[in-house]
Coordinates of C-alpha atoms in Angstrom, one line a residue:
Chain A
X26 CA -2.5 -46.4 -26.6
X27 CA 0.5 -46.4 -24.2
X28 CA 2.2 -43.8 -26.2
X29 CA -0.8 -41.5 -26.3
X30 CA -1.3 -41.7 -22.5
X31 CA 2.4 -40.9 -22.1
X32 CA 2.1 -37.9 -24.3
X33 CA -0.9 -36.8 -22.2
X34 CA 1.1 -37.2 -19.0
X35 CA 3.9 -35.1 -20.6
X36 CA 1.5 -32.3 -21.5
X37 CA 0.0 -32.4 -18.0
X38 CA 3.4 -32.0 -16.4
X39 CA 4.3 -29.3 -18.9
X40 CA 1.1 -27.4 -17.9
X41 CA 1.7 -27.9 -14.2
X42 CA 5.3 -26.7 -14.5
X43 CA 4.3 -23.7 -16.5
X44 CA 1.7 -22.8 -13.9
X45 CA 4.1 -23.3 -11.0
X46 CA 6.7 -21.1 -12.7
X47 CA 4.2 -18.3 -13.3
X48 CA 3.1 -18.5 -9.7
X49 CA 6.7 -18.5 -8.4
X50 CA 8.1 -15.7 -10.7
X51 CA 7.3 -12.7 -8.4
X52 CA 8.9 -14.5 -5.4
X53 CA 11.9 -15.3 -7.5
X54 CA 12.2 -11.6 -8.5
X55 CA 12.1 -10.5 -4.9
X56 CA 14.8 -13.0 -3.9
X57 CA 17.3 -12.1 -6.7
X58 CA 16.7 -8.4 -6.5
X59 CA 17.2 -8.4 -2.7
X60 CA 20.8 -9.4 -3.4
X61 CA 21.6 -6.8 -6.1
X62 CA 23.4 -3.5 -6.0
X63 CA 21.4 -0.3 -6.3
X64 CA 22.4 0.1 -10.0
X65 CA 21.5 -3.5 -10.9
X66 CA 18.1 -3.2 -9.2
X67 CA 16.8 0.1 -10.5
X68 CA 14.0 -2.0 -12.0
X69 CA 12.7 -5.4 -10.8
X70 CA 14.5 -7.4 -13.4
X71 CA 15.0 -11.2 -13.6
X72 CA 18.8 -11.3 -14.1
X73 CA 21.0 -12.6 -11.3
X74 CA 23.2 -10.3 -9.3
X75 CA 26.9 -10.1 -10.3
X76 CA 28.0 -10.3 -6.6
X77 CA 25.3 -11.1 -4.0
X78 CA 24.9 -8.1 -1.7
X79 CA 23.9 -9.5 1.7
X80 CA 24.6 -6.1 3.2
X81 CA 21.2 -5.0 1.8
X82 CA 19.5 -6.7 4.7
X83 CA 21.5 -4.8 7.2
X84 CA 20.7 -1.6 5.4
X85 CA 17.0 -2.1 5.4
X86 CA 17.0 -3.2 9.0
X87 CA 18.7 0.1 9.9
X88 CA 16.8 2.4 7.5
X89 CA 13.4 1.0 7.5
X90 CA 12.8 0.6 11.3
X91 CA 12.4 -3.0 10.4
X92 CA 13.0 -4.5 13.9
X93 CA 10.3 -2.3 15.3
X94 CA 7.8 -3.2 12.6
X95 CA 8.6 -6.8 12.9
X96 CA 8.0 -6.8 16.6
X97 CA 4.8 -4.8 16.2
X98 CA 3.5 -7.3 13.7
X99 CA 4.5 -10.2 15.9
X100 CA 2.7 -8.6 18.9
X101 CA -0.5 -7.9 17.0
X102 CA -0.5 -11.3 15.3
X103 CA 0.4 -13.5 18.2
X104 CA -1.7 -11.9 21.0
X105 CA -4.8 -11.4 18.9
X106 CA -4.5 -14.9 17.6
X107 CA -4.4 -16.4 21.1
X108 CA -7.4 -14.3 22.2
X109 CA -9.5 -14.9 19.1
X110 CA -8.8 -18.6 19.0
X111 CA -9.4 -19.2 22.7
X112 CA -12.5 -17.1 23.1
X113 CA -13.9 -18.6 19.9
X114 CA -13.3 -22.1 21.2
X115 CA -15.1 -21.3 24.5
X116 CA -18.1 -19.8 22.6
X117 CA -18.1 -22.6 20.0
X118 CA -18.1 -25.2 22.8
X119 CA -21.2 -24.1 24.6
X120 CA -23.1 -23.1 21.4
X121 CA -22.3 -26.5 19.7
X122 CA -23.1 -28.6 22.8
X123 CA -26.3 -26.9 23.8
X124 CA -28.4 -26.2 20.7
X125 CA -31.4 -24.3 22.0
X126 CA -33.2 -22.0 19.6
X127 CA -31.5 -19.0 21.3
X128 CA -28.0 -20.6 21.0
X129 CA -28.5 -21.4 17.3
X130 CA -29.6 -17.8 16.7
X131 CA -26.5 -16.6 18.6
X132 CA -24.2 -18.9 16.5
X133 CA -25.6 -17.4 13.2
X134 CA -25.4 -13.9 14.6
X135 CA -21.7 -14.5 15.4
X136 CA -20.7 -16.1 12.1
X137 CA -22.6 -13.4 10.2
X138 CA -19.5 -11.3 11.0
X139 CA -17.6 -13.2 8.3
X140 CA -19.5 -11.1 5.7
X141 CA -20.1 -7.7 7.5
X142 CA -18.2 -4.7 6.1
X143 CA -16.4 -2.6 8.6
X144 CA -17.8 0.9 9.2
X145 CA -14.5 2.7 9.7
X146 CA -16.2 6.0 10.7
X147 CA -18.3 4.8 13.6
X148 CA -15.5 2.4 14.6
X149 CA -13.3 5.5 15.0
X150 CA -16.0 6.8 17.4
X151 CA -16.0 3.5 19.4
X152 CA -12.2 3.5 19.6
X153 CA -12.1 7.1 20.8
X154 CA -14.8 6.4 23.4
X155 CA -12.7 3.5 24.7
X156 CA -9.5 5.5 24.4
X157 CA -8.1 2.8 22.1
X158 CA -7.4 4.9 19.1
X159 CA -3.7 4.9 17.9
X160 CA -2.8 2.3 20.5
X161 CA -1.4 -1.2 20.3
X162 CA -4.2 -2.4 22.6
X163 CA -6.8 -1.1 20.1
X164 CA -5.1 -3.0 17.3
X165 CA -5.2 -6.2 19.3
X166 CA -8.9 -5.8 20.1
X167 CA -9.7 -5.0 16.4
X168 CA -7.9 -8.1 15.2
X169 CA -9.5 -10.3 17.8
X170 CA -12.9 -9.1 16.8
X171 CA -12.0 -9.6 13.1
X172 CA -11.0 -13.3 13.6
X173 CA -13.7 -14.4 16.1
X174 CA -16.5 -15.2 13.6
X175 CA -14.5 -17.5 11.2
X176 CA -12.8 -19.2 14.2
X177 CA -16.2 -19.9 15.8
X178 CA -17.4 -21.4 12.5
X179 CA -14.3 -23.6 12.2
X180 CA -14.3 -24.9 15.8
X181 CA -18.1 -25.3 16.1
X182 CA -18.0 -28.1 13.5
X183 CA -15.1 -29.8 15.2
X184 CA -16.7 -29.8 18.6
X185 CA -19.4 -32.2 17.2
X186 CA -16.7 -34.8 16.7
X187 CA -15.9 -35.0 20.4
X188 CA -18.2 -37.4 22.2
X189 CA -20.4 -35.8 24.8
X190 CA -19.9 -38.9 27.0
X191 CA -16.5 -37.4 27.9
X192 CA -18.2 -34.3 29.3
X193 CA -20.7 -36.5 31.2
X194 CA -18.0 -38.8 32.7
X195 CA -16.0 -35.7 33.8
X196 CA -19.1 -34.1 35.3
X197 CA -19.8 -37.3 37.3
X198 CA -16.2 -37.2 38.6
X199 CA -17.1 -33.7 39.9
X200 CA -15.6 -31.5 37.3
X201 CA -17.3 -28.1 36.8
X202 CA -17.7 -26.7 33.3
X203 CA -14.4 -24.8 33.4
X204 CA -12.5 -28.0 34.2
X205 CA -14.4 -30.0 31.6
X206 CA -13.6 -27.5 29.0
X207 CA -10.0 -26.7 29.8
X208 CA -8.8 -30.2 30.9
X209 CA -10.9 -32.5 28.7
X210 CA -12.3 -30.7 25.6
X211 CA -9.6 -28.1 24.8
X212 CA -6.8 -30.6 24.4
X213 CA -8.9 -32.7 22.1
X214 CA -9.6 -29.5 20.0
X215 CA -5.8 -29.1 19.3
X216 CA -5.9 -29.9 15.5
X217 CA -8.7 -27.3 14.8
X218 CA -7.1 -24.8 17.2
X219 CA -3.8 -25.0 15.3
X220 CA -5.7 -24.5 12.0
X221 CA -7.6 -21.5 13.3
X222 CA -4.5 -20.2 15.0
X223 CA -2.4 -20.3 11.8
X224 CA -5.1 -18.7 9.6
X225 CA -5.7 -16.0 12.2
X226 CA -2.0 -15.3 12.5
X227 CA -1.4 -15.1 8.7
X228 CA -4.5 -12.9 8.4
X229 CA -3.3 -10.4 10.9
X230 CA 0.3 -10.5 9.7
X231 CA -0.9 -9.6 6.2
X232 CA -3.4 -6.9 7.2
X233 CA -2.8 -3.3 6.2
X234 CA -6.2 -1.8 6.6
X235 CA -6.6 -1.2 10.4
X236 CA -3.2 0.3 10.9
X237 CA -3.7 2.5 7.8
X238 CA -6.9 3.9 9.4
X239 CA -6.1 3.9 13.0
X240 CA -2.3 4.2 13.7
X241 CA -0.7 7.6 13.1
X242 CA 2.3 6.9 15.2
X243 CA 4.9 5.2 13.0
X244 CA 6.5 3.6 16.1
X245 CA 3.4 1.3 16.3
X246 CA 3.2 0.4 12.7
X247 CA 3.2 -3.3 11.7
X248 CA 5.6 -4.4 8.9
X249 CA 3.0 -4.1 6.1
X250 CA 2.6 -0.4 6.7
X251 CA 6.3 0.2 7.2
X252 CA 7.0 -1.5 3.9
X253 CA 4.4 0.6 2.1
X254 CA 6.0 3.7 3.5
X255 CA 9.5 2.5 2.7
X256 CA 8.4 1.8 -0.8
X257 CA 7.2 5.4 -1.1
X258 CA 10.6 6.7 -0.1
X259 CA 12.8 4.2 -2.0
X260 CA 10.6 3.1 -4.9
X261 CA 13.5 3.0 -7.4
X262 CA 15.8 1.0 -5.1
X263 CA 14.3 -2.4 -5.6
X264 CA 17.3 -4.1 -3.9
X265 CA 16.2 -2.5 -0.6
X266 CA 12.5 -2.9 -1.1
X267 CA 13.0 -6.5 -2.1
X268 CA 15.2 -7.2 1.0
X269 CA 12.4 -5.6 3.1
X270 CA 9.7 -7.7 1.4
X271 CA 11.8 -10.9 1.8
X272 CA 12.2 -10.3 5.5
X273 CA 8.4 -9.8 5.8
X274 CA 7.4 -12.9 3.9
X275 CA 10.0 -15.3 5.3
X276 CA 8.0 -16.1 8.5
X277 CA 4.8 -16.5 6.4
X278 CA 6.5 -19.0 4.1
X279 CA 8.0 -20.9 6.9
X280 CA 4.6 -21.2 8.7
X281 CA 3.1 -22.2 5.4
X282 CA 5.6 -25.0 4.7
X283 CA 5.4 -26.3 8.3
X284 CA 1.7 -25.9 8.7
X285 CA 0.4 -26.8 5.2
X286 CA -1.7 -29.7 6.4
X287 CA -3.5 -27.5 8.9
X288 CA -3.9 -24.5 6.6
X289 CA -5.4 -26.6 3.7
X290 CA -7.5 -28.6 6.1
X291 CA -9.0 -25.4 7.6
X292 CA -9.6 -23.7 4.3
X293 CA -11.4 -26.7 2.8
X294 CA -13.5 -27.7 5.8
X295 CA -16.4 -25.6 4.6
X296 CA -16.3 -27.0 1.1
X297 CA -16.6 -30.7 1.5
X298 CA -19.3 -31.1 4.1
X299 CA -21.4 -32.7 1.3
Chain B
X115 CA -31.2 -15.4 36.6
X116 CA -31.9 -15.4 32.9
X117 CA -33.6 -18.5 31.9
X118 CA -30.9 -19.9 29.6
X119 CA -28.3 -19.7 32.3
X120 CA -30.6 -21.6 34.7
X121 CA -31.6 -24.2 32.2
X122 CA -28.2 -25.2 31.3
X123 CA -25.7 -25.3 34.0
X124 CA -23.4 -27.6 32.2
X125 CA -23.0 -25.4 29.1
X126 CA -23.5 -21.9 30.5
X127 CA -23.6 -19.0 28.0
X128 CA -21.1 -17.3 30.2
X129 CA -18.5 -19.1 28.0
X130 CA -19.7 -17.3 24.9
X131 CA -19.7 -13.9 26.7
X132 CA -16.1 -12.7 26.1
X133 CA -16.3 -13.5 22.4
X134 CA -19.7 -12.0 22.2
X135 CA -18.7 -8.8 24.0
X136 CA -15.7 -8.1 21.7
X137 CA -17.8 -8.9 18.6
X138 CA -20.6 -6.6 19.8
X139 CA -18.2 -3.8 20.7
X140 CA -16.0 -3.7 17.6
X141 CA -18.3 -5.1 14.9
X142 CA -22.0 -4.8 15.7
X143 CA -22.1 -1.5 17.5
X144 CA -20.2 0.4 14.7
X145 CA -22.4 -1.3 12.1
X146 CA -25.7 -0.4 13.8
X147 CA -24.4 3.2 14.6
X148 CA -23.3 3.5 11.1
X149 CA -26.8 3.0 9.8
X150 CA -28.0 5.8 12.0
X151 CA -25.2 8.2 11.2
X152 CA -25.7 7.7 7.5
X153 CA -28.7 10.1 7.8
X154 CA -26.6 12.9 9.2
X155 CA -24.1 15.5 7.9
X156 CA -21.4 14.1 10.3
X157 CA -18.0 15.7 9.4
X158 CA -14.7 15.2 11.2
X159 CA -13.9 18.9 11.1
X160 CA -17.2 20.2 12.6
X161 CA -18.5 19.5 16.1
X162 CA -22.2 19.6 15.4
X163 CA -24.0 16.7 13.7
X164 CA -27.4 17.3 12.1
X165 CA -30.0 15.0 10.7
X166 CA -30.3 15.4 6.9
X167 CA -32.6 12.6 6.0
X168 CA -31.9 10.8 2.8
X169 CA -29.5 13.5 1.4
X170 CA -26.4 11.2 1.6
X171 CA -28.1 8.3 0.0
X172 CA -29.5 10.5 -2.8
X173 CA -25.9 11.7 -3.4
X174 CA -24.5 8.1 -3.3
X175 CA -27.2 6.8 -5.7
X176 CA -27.4 9.9 -7.9
X177 CA -26.6 9.4 -11.6
X178 CA -24.8 12.8 -11.6
X179 CA -22.3 11.6 -9.1
X180 CA -19.6 9.0 -9.6
X181 CA -20.5 6.7 -6.8
X182 CA -22.6 4.4 -9.0
X183 CA -19.6 4.1 -11.3
X184 CA -17.4 3.1 -8.3
X185 CA -20.1 0.6 -7.3
X186 CA -20.1 -0.7 -10.9
X187 CA -16.3 -1.1 -10.8
X188 CA -16.6 -3.0 -7.6
X189 CA -19.2 -5.4 -9.1
X190 CA -17.1 -5.9 -12.3
X191 CA -14.1 -6.7 -10.2
X192 CA -16.1 -9.1 -8.1
X193 CA -17.8 -10.9 -10.9
X194 CA -14.7 -11.1 -13.1
X195 CA -12.4 -12.4 -10.4
X196 CA -14.9 -15.0 -9.4
X197 CA -15.1 -16.1 -13.0
X198 CA -11.4 -16.2 -13.8
X199 CA -10.3 -17.7 -10.5
X200 CA -12.9 -20.4 -10.7
X201 CA -12.1 -21.4 -14.3
X202 CA -8.4 -21.5 -13.7
X203 CA -8.7 -23.1 -10.3
X204 CA -10.9 -25.8 -11.8
X205 CA -8.4 -26.5 -14.6
X206 CA -5.5 -26.7 -12.1
X207 CA -7.5 -28.9 -9.7
X208 CA -8.5 -31.3 -12.5
X209 CA -4.8 -31.4 -13.6
X210 CA -3.6 -32.2 -10.2
X211 CA -6.3 -34.7 -9.3
X212 CA -5.9 -37.3 -12.0
X213 CA -3.3 -37.6 -14.6
X214 CA -0.3 -36.5 -12.6
X215 CA 1.1 -38.6 -9.7
X216 CA 4.7 -37.5 -9.3
X217 CA 5.5 -34.0 -8.0
X218 CA 1.8 -33.3 -7.4
X219 CA 2.5 -31.9 -3.9
X220 CA 5.3 -29.7 -5.2
X221 CA 3.0 -28.3 -7.9
X222 CA 0.2 -27.7 -5.3
X223 CA 2.6 -25.9 -3.0
X224 CA 3.8 -23.6 -5.8
X225 CA 0.3 -22.8 -7.1
X226 CA -1.0 -22.1 -3.6
X227 CA 2.1 -20.0 -2.5
X228 CA 0.7 -16.6 -3.7
X229 CA -2.4 -17.1 -1.6
X230 CA -0.5 -16.8 1.7
X231 CA 1.5 -13.7 0.7
X232 CA 0.3 -10.4 2.0
X233 CA -1.9 -8.7 -0.7
X234 CA -0.1 -5.4 -0.2
X235 CA 3.3 -7.0 -1.0
X236 CA 1.9 -8.8 -4.1
X237 CA 0.5 -5.5 -5.3
X238 CA 3.8 -3.6 -4.9
X239 CA 5.7 -6.3 -6.8
X240 CA 3.2 -6.4 -9.6
X241 CA 3.3 -2.6 -9.8
X242 CA 6.9 -3.0 -10.9
X243 CA 6.3 -6.0 -13.1
X244 CA 3.5 -4.2 -15.0
X245 CA 5.5 -0.9 -15.5
X246 CA 5.0 0.1 -19.1
X247 CA 8.7 0.6 -20.1
X248 CA 10.7 -1.1 -17.4
X249 CA 8.4 -3.9 -16.2
X250 CA 9.5 -7.5 -17.0
X251 CA 6.1 -8.3 -18.5
X252 CA 6.4 -5.9 -21.4
X253 CA 10.2 -6.5 -21.7
X254 CA 9.5 -10.3 -21.7
X255 CA 6.8 -9.9 -24.4
X256 CA 9.2 -7.9 -26.5
X257 CA 11.9 -10.5 -26.1
X258 CA 9.8 -13.3 -27.4
X259 CA 8.5 -11.3 -30.3
X260 CA 5.1 -10.6 -28.8
X261 CA 5.8 -6.9 -28.3
X262 CA 2.4 -6.0 -29.9
X263 CA 0.7 -7.5 -26.9
X264 CA 2.5 -5.1 -24.5
X265 CA 0.1 -2.6 -22.8
X266 CA 0.3 0.3 -20.4
X267 CA -1.2 -2.1 -18.0
X268 CA -1.9 0.1 -15.0
X269 CA -1.6 3.5 -16.8
X270 CA -4.2 3.1 -19.5
X271 CA -7.6 3.9 -17.9
X272 CA -9.5 1.5 -20.3
X273 CA -7.6 -1.6 -19.1
X274 CA -6.3 -0.7 -15.6
X275 CA -9.2 -2.4 -13.9
X276 CA -8.7 -5.5 -15.9
X277 CA -5.0 -5.6 -15.0
X278 CA -6.0 -5.4 -11.3
X279 CA -8.4 -8.3 -11.9
X280 CA -5.5 -10.2 -13.5
X281 CA -3.2 -9.7 -10.6
X282 CA -5.9 -10.6 -8.1
X283 CA -6.7 -13.8 -10.1
X284 CA -3.0 -14.7 -9.9
X285 CA -3.0 -14.2 -6.2
X286 CA -6.3 -16.0 -5.4
X287 CA -6.4 -18.9 -7.8
X288 CA -4.4 -21.2 -5.5
X289 CA -6.8 -20.8 -2.7
X290 CA -9.8 -21.7 -4.8
X291 CA -7.9 -24.6 -6.4
X292 CA -7.3 -26.1 -3.0
X293 CA -11.0 -26.0 -2.0
X294 CA -12.0 -27.4 -5.4
X295 CA -9.3 -30.1 -5.1
X296 CA -10.8 -31.2 -1.8
X297 CA -14.2 -31.2 -3.4
X298 CA -12.9 -33.4 -6.3
X299 CA -11.4 -35.9 -3.9
X300 CA -14.7 -36.4 -2.1
X301 CA -16.4 -37.6 -5.3
X302 CA -16.7 -41.4 -5.2
X303 CA -14.7 -43.2 -8.0
X304 CA -17.7 -45.5 -8.8
X305 CA -19.5 -42.5 -10.3
X306 CA -16.8 -42.2 -13.0
X307 CA -16.7 -45.9 -13.6
X308 CA -20.4 -46.0 -14.0
X309 CA -20.3 -43.1 -16.4
X310 CA -17.6 -44.7 -18.4
X311 CA -19.5 -48.0 -18.7
X312 CA -22.4 -45.9 -20.0
X313 CA -20.1 -44.6 -22.7
X314 CA -19.6 -41.1 -21.4
X315 CA -16.6 -39.3 -22.9
X316 CA -14.2 -37.0 -20.9
X317 CA -16.3 -33.9 -21.5
X318 CA -19.6 -35.6 -20.6
X319 CA -18.0 -37.0 -17.4
X320 CA -16.9 -33.4 -16.5
X321 CA -20.3 -32.0 -17.4
X322 CA -22.6 -34.6 -15.8
X323 CA -20.5 -36.0 -12.9
X324 CA -17.8 -33.6 -11.8
X325 CA -19.6 -30.3 -12.0
X326 CA -22.8 -31.4 -10.3
X327 CA -20.9 -33.1 -7.6
X328 CA -18.7 -30.1 -7.1
X329 CA -21.6 -27.7 -6.6
X330 CA -21.3 -27.4 -2.8
X331 CA -17.6 -26.5 -3.2
X332 CA -18.3 -24.1 -6.0
X333 CA -21.0 -22.4 -3.9
X334 CA -18.6 -21.9 -1.0
X335 CA -15.9 -20.6 -3.3
X336 CA -18.4 -18.1 -4.9
X337 CA -19.7 -16.8 -1.6
X338 CA -16.1 -16.3 -0.2
X339 CA -15.2 -14.5 -3.4
X340 CA -18.2 -12.2 -3.3
X341 CA -17.3 -11.2 0.3
X342 CA -13.7 -10.6 -0.7
X343 CA -14.5 -8.9 -3.9
X344 CA -17.0 -6.3 -2.6
X345 CA -14.5 -5.4 0.1
X346 CA -11.4 -5.3 -2.0
X347 CA -8.9 -2.6 -0.8
X348 CA -5.2 -3.5 -0.6
X349 CA -4.9 -4.7 -4.2
X350 CA -6.4 -1.6 -5.7
X351 CA -4.9 0.9 -3.2
X352 CA -1.3 -0.3 -3.8
X353 CA -1.6 -0.9 -7.6
X354 CA -3.4 2.2 -8.7
X355 CA -4.9 3.9 -5.7
X356 CA -8.1 4.2 -7.8
X357 CA -6.4 5.9 -10.7
X358 CA -5.6 6.8 -13.4
X359 CA -8.1 9.5 -12.6
X360 CA -10.8 7.5 -10.9
X361 CA -10.9 4.7 -13.5
X362 CA -10.3 1.9 -10.9
X363 CA -11.9 3.4 -7.9
X364 CA -13.8 0.8 -5.8
X365 CA -16.1 1.2 -2.8
X366 CA -13.4 0.6 -0.1
X367 CA -10.9 3.0 -1.7
X368 CA -13.6 5.7 -2.0
X369 CA -14.5 5.1 1.7
X370 CA -10.9 5.6 2.6
X371 CA -10.8 8.9 0.7
X372 CA -14.0 10.0 2.4
X373 CA -12.4 9.1 5.7
X374 CA -9.2 11.1 4.9
X375 CA -11.3 14.1 3.9
X376 CA -13.4 14.0 7.0
X377 CA -16.7 13.3 5.2
X378 CA -18.0 10.9 7.7
X379 CA -21.7 11.2 7.0
X380 CA -21.3 10.5 3.3
X381 CA -18.8 7.7 4.1
X382 CA -21.2 6.0 6.5
X383 CA -23.9 6.1 3.8
X384 CA -21.6 4.4 1.4
X385 CA -20.7 1.8 4.0
X386 CA -24.4 1.3 4.6
X387 CA -25.1 0.6 0.9
X388 CA -22.3 -2.0 1.0
X389 CA -23.7 -3.4 4.2
X390 CA -27.1 -4.0 2.6
X391 CA -25.5 -5.8 -0.4
X392 CA -23.4 -7.9 1.9
X393 CA -26.2 -8.7 4.3
X394 CA -28.1 -10.2 1.3
X395 CA -25.0 -12.3 0.6
X396 CA -24.7 -13.0 4.3
X397 CA -28.0 -14.8 4.3
X398 CA -26.6 -17.2 1.7
X399 CA -23.4 -17.6 3.8
X400 CA -25.4 -18.6 6.8
X401 CA -27.5 -21.1 4.7
X402 CA -24.3 -22.6 3.2
X403 CA -22.3 -22.8 6.3
X404 CA -25.2 -24.2 8.4
X405 CA -23.8 -27.5 9.4
X406 CA -26.4 -28.6 11.8
X407 CA -28.3 -31.7 10.8
X408 CA -31.8 -30.3 11.5
X409 CA -31.8 -27.5 8.9

C-alpha cells in the first residue's frame, strides 16, 4: 500500500516536471539564443552558446529603436492603467452602492464591453473626428476604454465587502462623496486595485492590435510592434531577435513573479463565486 | 436635475460619468455606427458613401465566397481550443490539487508562465520551433526516433490550423488551470469523504463530485474562451498570417485585410456578423457574472 502510493507520487511528480519543462522550453530557447553569435543562432536551437555574447543586447538596443519602443510601451501601459483603474473604481463604487434599476442596467451595459468586438473601421472615423489618429493620446484613450469593463466587474464585487457604515460615519462627520470615496473607500480597495492594475498593465504591454491599425509613425510604436518589424528584417538572426524578446518579456516576468498573488486572485475571482 | 442625481446625493452618477464617456466614445459609438455602415459601400479610397442595402451581408454569407469558410475556421479554432485547454487544464489542476505537496507552487508558476507572455512573442518563437527542416520540434522528433511524426506544421494547409490550435493551447492552458484550481479548492473535503464511504472509486468521485461542483468554474472558462477564440488575431497573424493560401484565415485577420485594402463597408458587415454572435455570448456572460444576490 505504502509502496503503491509512493509510486503514484513519483508518477505525479514526473508528469508535473514534464509539463513544466514543456511550458518552459520556449523561454529557455529565447534565453540561450540571446547569448549566441549570429552563426550559432541561425536557427532557434537548444544548444548552449560557446561564449555568451552579452553584446547582443547593446546591438538590439541600438538597431531596433528599443529604448523608444520600451518607453512608448511604458507610457501606454502605465497611463492607461492608472486611468482605467481609477475611473472604473469610481464607477463601480456608485453602481455597487446604489442599486437602482437604472444603475443595474448601467452596470451590465458597461461590463458587456468585455465581449464586444472592436469595429476598427468606424473606430478610425471616431479617432479622426477627435484628431486622435496616429497619436499617443489616442492609444491611451483606446487602452483605457479597452480595460474599463473588466476593471468595473472586478472592483464592483469587491466594493460589497466594504461596510456601508463607513460611508455613513464619514458623511455624519461632514464628508462629501468625493472625500468619502478618496479618503475612506479608495484606500480600502487597494488589493483589488492592484489586481486590476496589474492585469490592465500586462494586457496593454502585450497588445499588438491597436498600434498595428492606428500607428503609422514608427516613433510611436510600442515594443510589440517594433519586435514584429525587427523580426521581419532580421528573421534569421535569432540571437538579436531573442535578445529583443528577452528585453520585452523581462518586465512582464518580474511583475508576474512579484504580483502572482494578485494576478491569480483577480483571474479566479469570477470562477469561485459559487 | 435628472431624477437619479436628485434621488441619490450620496452616490451620484457623476462618479460613473468619466468611465461611461470613454466607454461610449471608443466602444459603443463605433459599434452602433458600424451596424449602420454595414449597409453602405463605404470605401477608404472614395469620398462618397452610398446605401447598398443587404449587399455586403449577401456577400459575407454567400456560399460562393470564402467568408463562410473563414467563419468556419474561427469556430473550429474556438471549439478546439476550448476543448483541449479545458481537458489539459483539468488534468494539471487535479495533479496539483491532491497528490503532490512539494514544489507545487513551482509547478504552478511554470505552467502558468506562458499565459502572461505577449501572444505575438509566443507566436514568433513557435514559428521557428515549428519550422519544417530547422525547427527543434522536428529535429527533436528525429533525434528520438519519432521522425515519422514530423510534419510541415505551419506549411501544410491541411494541418496548419491545428498547429495554431496546438500553440494556442500551450499558451492558454495555464490560465484555465489556475481558474479550475481555485474552483477545485472551493469544493468541501466532506463531499469526497462521503463519496468514499459510499464506495465510490476515483473515477466516480471525479464524475459525480468534482465535475458537477466545478460547473461554475467550467462555465466561466468556456465563456472567456469563446470571447477570446472568436476574436483571435495575434496568434494567427504572426504564425501564418492566414496562410498557406487562405487555409488558416479567421474573422479578425480577414477584417485586417479588408481594412488594409480600404473595403470598409464589407469589413463593417463582417464585424457586424461577429458582433451578433458575440452579443448572444454576451448575454451568457452577463448572466454568469451577475453577482448581485437578487438575480
